[in-house]
CSV table of C-alpha atoms in Angstrom, one decimal:
chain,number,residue,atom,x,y,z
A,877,UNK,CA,158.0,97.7,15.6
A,878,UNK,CA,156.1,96.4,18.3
A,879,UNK,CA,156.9,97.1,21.9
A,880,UNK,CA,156.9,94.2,24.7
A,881,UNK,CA,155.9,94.4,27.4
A,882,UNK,CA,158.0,94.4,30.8
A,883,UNK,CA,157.4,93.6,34.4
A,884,UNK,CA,157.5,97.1,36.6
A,885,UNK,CA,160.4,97.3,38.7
A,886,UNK,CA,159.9,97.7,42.1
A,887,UNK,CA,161.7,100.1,44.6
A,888,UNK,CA,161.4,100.5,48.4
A,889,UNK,CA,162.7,103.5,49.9
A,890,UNK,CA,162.7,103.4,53.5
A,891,UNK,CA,162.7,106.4,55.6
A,892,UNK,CA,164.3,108.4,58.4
A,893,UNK,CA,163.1,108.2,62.3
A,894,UNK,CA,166.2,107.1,64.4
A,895,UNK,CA,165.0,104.2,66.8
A,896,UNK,CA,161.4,103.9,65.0
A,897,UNK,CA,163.5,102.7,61.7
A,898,UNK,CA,163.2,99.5,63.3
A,899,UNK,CA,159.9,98.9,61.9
A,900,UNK,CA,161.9,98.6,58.3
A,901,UNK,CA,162.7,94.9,59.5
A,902,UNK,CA,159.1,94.0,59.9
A,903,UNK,CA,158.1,95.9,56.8
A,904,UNK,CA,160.6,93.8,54.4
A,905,UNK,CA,160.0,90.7,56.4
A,906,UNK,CA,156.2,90.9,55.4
A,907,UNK,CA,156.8,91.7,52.0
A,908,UNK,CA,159.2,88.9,51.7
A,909,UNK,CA,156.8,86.6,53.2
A,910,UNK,CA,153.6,88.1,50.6
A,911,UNK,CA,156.2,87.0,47.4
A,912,UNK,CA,157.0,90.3,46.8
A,913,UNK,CA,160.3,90.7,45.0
A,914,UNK,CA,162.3,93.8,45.2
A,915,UNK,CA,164.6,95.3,42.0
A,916,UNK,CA,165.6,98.5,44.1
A,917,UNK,CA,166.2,99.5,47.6
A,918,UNK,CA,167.1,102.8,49.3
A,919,UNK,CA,167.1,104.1,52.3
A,920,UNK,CA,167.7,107.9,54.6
A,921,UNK,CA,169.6,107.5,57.9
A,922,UNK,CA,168.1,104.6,60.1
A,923,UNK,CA,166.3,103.6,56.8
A,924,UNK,CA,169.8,103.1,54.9
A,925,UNK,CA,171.2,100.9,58.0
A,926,UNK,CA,168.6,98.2,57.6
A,927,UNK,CA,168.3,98.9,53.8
A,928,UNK,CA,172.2,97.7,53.4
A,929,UNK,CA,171.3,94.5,55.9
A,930,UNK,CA,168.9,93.7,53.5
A,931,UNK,CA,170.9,94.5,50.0
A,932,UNK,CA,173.7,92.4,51.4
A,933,UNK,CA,171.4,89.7,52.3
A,934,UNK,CA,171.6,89.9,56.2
A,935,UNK,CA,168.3,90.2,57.3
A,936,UNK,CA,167.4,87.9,59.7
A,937,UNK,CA,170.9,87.7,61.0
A,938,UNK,CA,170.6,91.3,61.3
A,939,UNK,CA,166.7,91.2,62.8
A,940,UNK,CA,168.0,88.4,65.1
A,941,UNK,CA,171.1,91.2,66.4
A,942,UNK,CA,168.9,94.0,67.2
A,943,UNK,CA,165.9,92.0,69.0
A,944,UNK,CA,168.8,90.7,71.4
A,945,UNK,CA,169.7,94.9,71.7
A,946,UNK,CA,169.2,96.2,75.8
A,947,UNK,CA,169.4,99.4,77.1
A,948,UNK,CA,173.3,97.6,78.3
A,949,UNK,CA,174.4,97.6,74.6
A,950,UNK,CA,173.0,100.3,73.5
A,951,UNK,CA,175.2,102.5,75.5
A,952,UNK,CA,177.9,100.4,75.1
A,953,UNK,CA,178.0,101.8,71.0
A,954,UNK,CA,178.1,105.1,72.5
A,955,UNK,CA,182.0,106.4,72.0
A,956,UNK,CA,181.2,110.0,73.3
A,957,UNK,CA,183.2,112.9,71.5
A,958,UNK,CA,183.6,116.6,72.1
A,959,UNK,CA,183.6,118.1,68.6
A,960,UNK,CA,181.5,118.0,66.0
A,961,UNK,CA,178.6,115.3,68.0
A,962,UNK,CA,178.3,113.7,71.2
A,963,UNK,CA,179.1,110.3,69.6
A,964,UNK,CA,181.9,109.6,66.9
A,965,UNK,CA,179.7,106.2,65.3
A,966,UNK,CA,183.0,104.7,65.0
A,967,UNK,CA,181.9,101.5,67.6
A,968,UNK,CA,178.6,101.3,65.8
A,969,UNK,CA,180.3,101.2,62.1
A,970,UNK,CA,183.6,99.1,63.3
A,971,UNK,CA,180.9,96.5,64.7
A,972,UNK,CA,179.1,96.3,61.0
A,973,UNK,CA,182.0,95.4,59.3
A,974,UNK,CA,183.0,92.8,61.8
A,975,UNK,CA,179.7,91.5,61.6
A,976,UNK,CA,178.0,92.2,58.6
A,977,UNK,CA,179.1,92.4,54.9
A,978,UNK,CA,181.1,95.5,53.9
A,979,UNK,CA,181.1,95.4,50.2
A,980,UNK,CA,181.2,98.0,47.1
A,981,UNK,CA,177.7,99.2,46.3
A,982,UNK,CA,178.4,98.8,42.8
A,983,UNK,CA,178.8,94.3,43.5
A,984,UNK,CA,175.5,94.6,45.6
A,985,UNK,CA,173.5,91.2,44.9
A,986,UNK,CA,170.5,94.3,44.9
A,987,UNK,CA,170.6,97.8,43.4
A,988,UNK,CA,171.3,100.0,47.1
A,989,UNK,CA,171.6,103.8,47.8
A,990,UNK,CA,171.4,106.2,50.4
A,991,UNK,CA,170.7,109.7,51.0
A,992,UNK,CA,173.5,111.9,52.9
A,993,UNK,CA,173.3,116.1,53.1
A,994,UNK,CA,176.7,118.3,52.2
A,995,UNK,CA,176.5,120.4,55.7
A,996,UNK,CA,178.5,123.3,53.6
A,997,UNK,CA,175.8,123.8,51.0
A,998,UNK,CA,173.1,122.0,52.2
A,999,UNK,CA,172.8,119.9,48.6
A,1000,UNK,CA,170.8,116.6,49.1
A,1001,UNK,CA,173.6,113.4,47.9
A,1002,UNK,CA,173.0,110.3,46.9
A,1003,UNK,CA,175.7,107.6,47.9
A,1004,UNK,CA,175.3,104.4,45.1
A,1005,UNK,CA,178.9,103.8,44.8
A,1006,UNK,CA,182.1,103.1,47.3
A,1007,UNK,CA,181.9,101.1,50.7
A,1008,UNK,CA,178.4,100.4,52.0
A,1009,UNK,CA,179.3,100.9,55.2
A,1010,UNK,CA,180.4,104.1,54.6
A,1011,UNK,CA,177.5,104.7,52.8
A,1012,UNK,CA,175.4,104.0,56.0
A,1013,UNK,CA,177.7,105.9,58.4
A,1014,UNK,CA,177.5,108.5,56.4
A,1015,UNK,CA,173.6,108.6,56.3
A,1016,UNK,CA,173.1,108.0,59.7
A,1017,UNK,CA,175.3,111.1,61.1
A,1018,UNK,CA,172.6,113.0,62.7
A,1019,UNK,CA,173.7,116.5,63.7
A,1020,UNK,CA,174.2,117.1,67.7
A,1021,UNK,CA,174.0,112.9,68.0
A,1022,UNK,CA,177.1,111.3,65.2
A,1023,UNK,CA,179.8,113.5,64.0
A,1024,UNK,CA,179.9,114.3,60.7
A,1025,UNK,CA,181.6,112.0,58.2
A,1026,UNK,CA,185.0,113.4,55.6
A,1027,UNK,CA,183.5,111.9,52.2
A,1028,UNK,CA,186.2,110.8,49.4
A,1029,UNK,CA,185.5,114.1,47.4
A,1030,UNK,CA,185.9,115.9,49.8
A,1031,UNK,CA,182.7,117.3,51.4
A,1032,UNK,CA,181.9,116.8,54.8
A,1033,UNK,CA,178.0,115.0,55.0
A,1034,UNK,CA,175.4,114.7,57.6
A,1035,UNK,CA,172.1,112.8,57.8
A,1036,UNK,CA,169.9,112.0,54.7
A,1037,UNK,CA,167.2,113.0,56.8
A,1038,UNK,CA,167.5,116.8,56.8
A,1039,UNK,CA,167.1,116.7,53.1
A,1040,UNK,CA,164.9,113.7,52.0
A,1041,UNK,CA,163.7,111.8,55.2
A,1042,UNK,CA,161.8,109.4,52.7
A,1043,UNK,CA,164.1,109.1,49.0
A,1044,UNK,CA,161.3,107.9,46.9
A,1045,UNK,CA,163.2,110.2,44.1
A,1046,UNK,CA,166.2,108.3,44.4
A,1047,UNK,CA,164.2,105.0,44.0
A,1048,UNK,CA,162.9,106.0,40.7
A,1049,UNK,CA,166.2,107.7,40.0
A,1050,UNK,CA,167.7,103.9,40.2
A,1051,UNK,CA,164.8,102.8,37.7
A,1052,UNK,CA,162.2,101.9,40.1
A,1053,UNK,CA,158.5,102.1,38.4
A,1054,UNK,CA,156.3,101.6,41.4
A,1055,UNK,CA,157.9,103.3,44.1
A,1056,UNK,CA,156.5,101.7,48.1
A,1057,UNK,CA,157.7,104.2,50.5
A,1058,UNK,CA,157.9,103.8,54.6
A,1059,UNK,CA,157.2,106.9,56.4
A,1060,UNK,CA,158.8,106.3,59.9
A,1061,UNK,CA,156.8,110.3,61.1
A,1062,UNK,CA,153.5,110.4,59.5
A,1063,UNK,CA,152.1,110.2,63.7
A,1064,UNK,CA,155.0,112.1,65.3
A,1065,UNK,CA,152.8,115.2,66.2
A,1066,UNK,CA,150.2,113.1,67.8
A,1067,UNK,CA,152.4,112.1,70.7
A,1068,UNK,CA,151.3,114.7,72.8
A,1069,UNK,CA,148.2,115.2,71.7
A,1070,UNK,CA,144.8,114.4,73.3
A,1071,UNK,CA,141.3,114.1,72.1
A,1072,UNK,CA,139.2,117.0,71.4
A,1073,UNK,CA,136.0,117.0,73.9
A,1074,UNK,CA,133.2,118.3,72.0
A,1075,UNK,CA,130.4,120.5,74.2
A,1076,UNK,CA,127.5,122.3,73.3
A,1077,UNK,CA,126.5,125.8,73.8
A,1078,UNK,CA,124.1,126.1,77.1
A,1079,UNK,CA,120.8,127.2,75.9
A,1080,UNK,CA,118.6,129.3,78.0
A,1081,UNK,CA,115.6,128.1,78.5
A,1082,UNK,CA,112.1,128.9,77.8
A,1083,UNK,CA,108.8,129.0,79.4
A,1084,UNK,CA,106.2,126.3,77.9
A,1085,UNK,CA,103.4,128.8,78.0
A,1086,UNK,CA,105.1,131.4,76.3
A,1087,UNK,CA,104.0,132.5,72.4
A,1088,UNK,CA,106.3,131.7,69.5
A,1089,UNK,CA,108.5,134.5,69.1
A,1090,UNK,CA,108.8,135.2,65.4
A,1091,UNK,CA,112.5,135.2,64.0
A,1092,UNK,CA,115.2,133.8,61.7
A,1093,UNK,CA,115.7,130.7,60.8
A,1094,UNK,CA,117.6,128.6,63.7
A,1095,UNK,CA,121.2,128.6,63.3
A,1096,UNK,CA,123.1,125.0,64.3
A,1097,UNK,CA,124.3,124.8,67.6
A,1098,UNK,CA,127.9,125.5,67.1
A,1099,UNK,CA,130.4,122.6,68.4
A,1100,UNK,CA,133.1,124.2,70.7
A,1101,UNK,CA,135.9,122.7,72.0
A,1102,UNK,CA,136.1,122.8,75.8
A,1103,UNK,CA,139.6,123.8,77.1
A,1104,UNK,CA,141.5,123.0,73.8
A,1105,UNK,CA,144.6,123.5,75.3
A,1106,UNK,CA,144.8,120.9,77.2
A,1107,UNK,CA,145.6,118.8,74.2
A,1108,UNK,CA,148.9,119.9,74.7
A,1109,UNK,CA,150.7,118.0,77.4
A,1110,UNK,CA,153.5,121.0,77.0
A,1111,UNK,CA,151.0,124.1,77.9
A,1112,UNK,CA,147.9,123.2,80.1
A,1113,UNK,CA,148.5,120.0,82.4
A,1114,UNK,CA,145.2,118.8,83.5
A,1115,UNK,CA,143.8,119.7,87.4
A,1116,UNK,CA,146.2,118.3,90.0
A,1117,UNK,CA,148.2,116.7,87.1
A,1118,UNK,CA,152.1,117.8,87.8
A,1119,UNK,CA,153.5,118.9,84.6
A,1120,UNK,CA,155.4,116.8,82.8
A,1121,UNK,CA,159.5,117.9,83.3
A,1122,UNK,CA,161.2,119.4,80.8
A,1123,UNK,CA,162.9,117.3,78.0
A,1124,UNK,CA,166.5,117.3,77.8
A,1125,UNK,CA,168.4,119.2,75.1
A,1126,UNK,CA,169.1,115.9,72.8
A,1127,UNK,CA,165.1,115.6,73.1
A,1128,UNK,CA,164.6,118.6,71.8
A,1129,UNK,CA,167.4,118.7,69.1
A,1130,UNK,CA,166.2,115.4,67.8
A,1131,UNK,CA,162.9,115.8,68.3
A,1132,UNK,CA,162.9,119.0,66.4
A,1133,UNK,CA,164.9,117.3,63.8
A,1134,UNK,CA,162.1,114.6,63.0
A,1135,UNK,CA,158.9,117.0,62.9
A,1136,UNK,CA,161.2,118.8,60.4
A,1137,UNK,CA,161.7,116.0,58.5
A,1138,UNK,CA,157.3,115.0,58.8
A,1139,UNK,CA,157.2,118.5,57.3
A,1140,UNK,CA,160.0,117.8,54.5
A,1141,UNK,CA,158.8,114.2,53.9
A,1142,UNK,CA,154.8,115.9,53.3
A,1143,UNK,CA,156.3,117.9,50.9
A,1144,UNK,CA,158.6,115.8,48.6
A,1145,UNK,CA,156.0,113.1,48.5
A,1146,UNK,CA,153.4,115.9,47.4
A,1147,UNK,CA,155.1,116.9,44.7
A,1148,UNK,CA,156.7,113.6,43.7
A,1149,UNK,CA,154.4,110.8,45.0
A,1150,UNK,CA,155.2,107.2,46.0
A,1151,UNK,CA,152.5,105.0,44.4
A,1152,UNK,CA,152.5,103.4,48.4
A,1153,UNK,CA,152.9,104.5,51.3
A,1154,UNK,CA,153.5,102.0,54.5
A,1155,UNK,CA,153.4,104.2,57.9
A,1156,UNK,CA,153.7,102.3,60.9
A,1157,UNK,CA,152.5,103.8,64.0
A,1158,UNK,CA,156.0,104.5,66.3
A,1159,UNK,CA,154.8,107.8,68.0
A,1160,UNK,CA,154.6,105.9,71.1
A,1161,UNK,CA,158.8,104.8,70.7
A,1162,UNK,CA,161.4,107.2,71.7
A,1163,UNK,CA,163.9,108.5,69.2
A,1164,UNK,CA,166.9,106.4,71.3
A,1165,UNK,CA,164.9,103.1,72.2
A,1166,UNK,CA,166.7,101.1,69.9
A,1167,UNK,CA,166.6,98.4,72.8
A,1168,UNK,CA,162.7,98.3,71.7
A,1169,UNK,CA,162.7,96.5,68.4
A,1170,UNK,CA,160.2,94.0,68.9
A,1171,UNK,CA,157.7,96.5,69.0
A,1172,UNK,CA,158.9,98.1,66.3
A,1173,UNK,CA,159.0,95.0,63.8
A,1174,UNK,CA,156.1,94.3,64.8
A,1175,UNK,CA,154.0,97.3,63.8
A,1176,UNK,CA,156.1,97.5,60.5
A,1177,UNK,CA,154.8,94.0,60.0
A,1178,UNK,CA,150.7,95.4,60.7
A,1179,UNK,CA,151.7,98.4,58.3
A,1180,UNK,CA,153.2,96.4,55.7
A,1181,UNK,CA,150.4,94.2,55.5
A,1182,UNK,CA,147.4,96.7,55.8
A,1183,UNK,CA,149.4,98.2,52.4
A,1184,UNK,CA,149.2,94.7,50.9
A,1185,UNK,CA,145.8,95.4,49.1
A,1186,UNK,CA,147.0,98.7,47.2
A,1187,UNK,CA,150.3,97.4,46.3
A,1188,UNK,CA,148.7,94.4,44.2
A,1189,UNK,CA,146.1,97.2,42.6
A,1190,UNK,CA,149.5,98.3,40.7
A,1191,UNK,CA,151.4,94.7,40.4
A,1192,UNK,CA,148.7,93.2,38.9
């Protein structure tokens, strides 16, 4: 029997990165724009948010929502809690389903799932049936930020992140043969990091009229890095430069939280590769500037196009 031949489905999984997962908008809008046409779409915290915008065909209603964020509204999601986070989501969530479809995955005009993490046994769970607002609440619940969320079976689930920042297994889980994954923390660690100046060795010197002293070979001039901690904003602060005050503790939990998840994502991808990777550069974006999404959509636009040339090398 002869076998025919079948167009490769295509899956995006979009990744974790709070504030950065802006960038998703731009990424999807570029792809959208190129003819690309999606069979799959997941996302991991921030990545599941705009993942179910665009599964529910809200896009550029949603797009339009979140460029008109300031720091004003922001803060006006925040319903601050005692127990179990500083913020409940509930405003954030109750304002989705006012505003934006709420539907059962399993009707989804296009194939949607997110990553949540059981915080009793720390098992990685994919969310592809149920409300998709859940779904995203759920995903999103960052430890030490949103509370945790009472799933229907029972367990109690916290961000995607911790466990897959980046699900390209759950896009090939849903059937996806060419997986393009964005990676929200590839740059995280550059943040604070600065050049490295490169000096030579001194050499003492020699006089003209002196005879050729036989030896060795000459060895290369080894390159040494002058003052190489001052890379690190954190430790060495440069001459008359005050040092830079310390970060609160929300800054360190979260950021903490995502070079964790640049480590996790590094490994899952190693050992089950996307066939592309889109990673804007967001180092320069704080974990909470959500009021900041123009710059974000933009540079998801410049990632998503620089990919452009390697995603058609598998298309065809």
């Amino acid at each position: 029997m002869a076998l025919t031949r079948r167009a490769p489905r295509l899956g995006l999984a979009l990744g974790s990165g709070s504030a950065r997962g802006w960038a998703h908008i731009g990424v999807l809008q570029a792809l959208r724009e190129e003819g690309v046409r999606l069979d799959v779409i997941c996302g991991s915290s921030i990545g599941a948010l705009v993942g179910a915008a665009y599964a529910g065909g809200e896009l550029e209603r949603f797009a339009d929502w979140v460029q008109g964020l300031g720091l004003r509204d922001v803060f006006g999601f925040m319903d601050f809690n005692l127990s179990g986070g500083m913020l409940k989501g509930e405003k954030l969530i109750a304002f989705w389903r006012r505003n934006f479809a709420d539907f059962d995955i399993d009707a989804s005009p296009l194939p949607f799932g997110a990553v949540a993490t059981d915080l009793h046994s720390g098992a990685e769970v994919w969310l592809r049936h149920g409300s998709i607002a859940d779904a995203v609440r759920a995903s999103i619940a960052l430890p030490g930020l949103f509370t945790p969320v009472n799933h229907t079976d029972g367990r109690l689930l916290v961000d995607g992140g911790l466990v897959n920042p980046v699900p390209a297994s759950l896009a090939r889980a849903m059937g996806a043969d060419i997986v393009i994954a964005v990676d929200l923390n590839s740059d995280i660690l550059h943040r604070h990091m600065h050049p490295l100046a490169v000096v030579r060795e001194p050499q003492a010197s020699v006089p003209t009229d002196a005879a050729p002293v036989p030896g060795p070979e000459p060895v290369p001039e080894p390159l040494v890095s002058a003052d190489w901690m001052r890379r690190l904003k954190f430790w060495a602060p440069a001459s008359g430069e005050a040092p830079p005050p310390k970060p609160s503790a929300l800054d360190v939990i979260m950021t903490s939280v995502n070079i964790m998840q640049m480590r996790i994502t590094r490994s899952r991808m190693a050992g089950d590769p996307p066939e592309v990777v889109i990673a804007p550069r967001l180092a320069h974006l704080g974990l909470l500037d959500f009021h900041r999404a123009s710059e974000a959509i933009a540079e998801g636009r410049r990632a998503a196009h620089a990919s452009l040339p390697q995603l058609r090398q598998f298309m065809g």
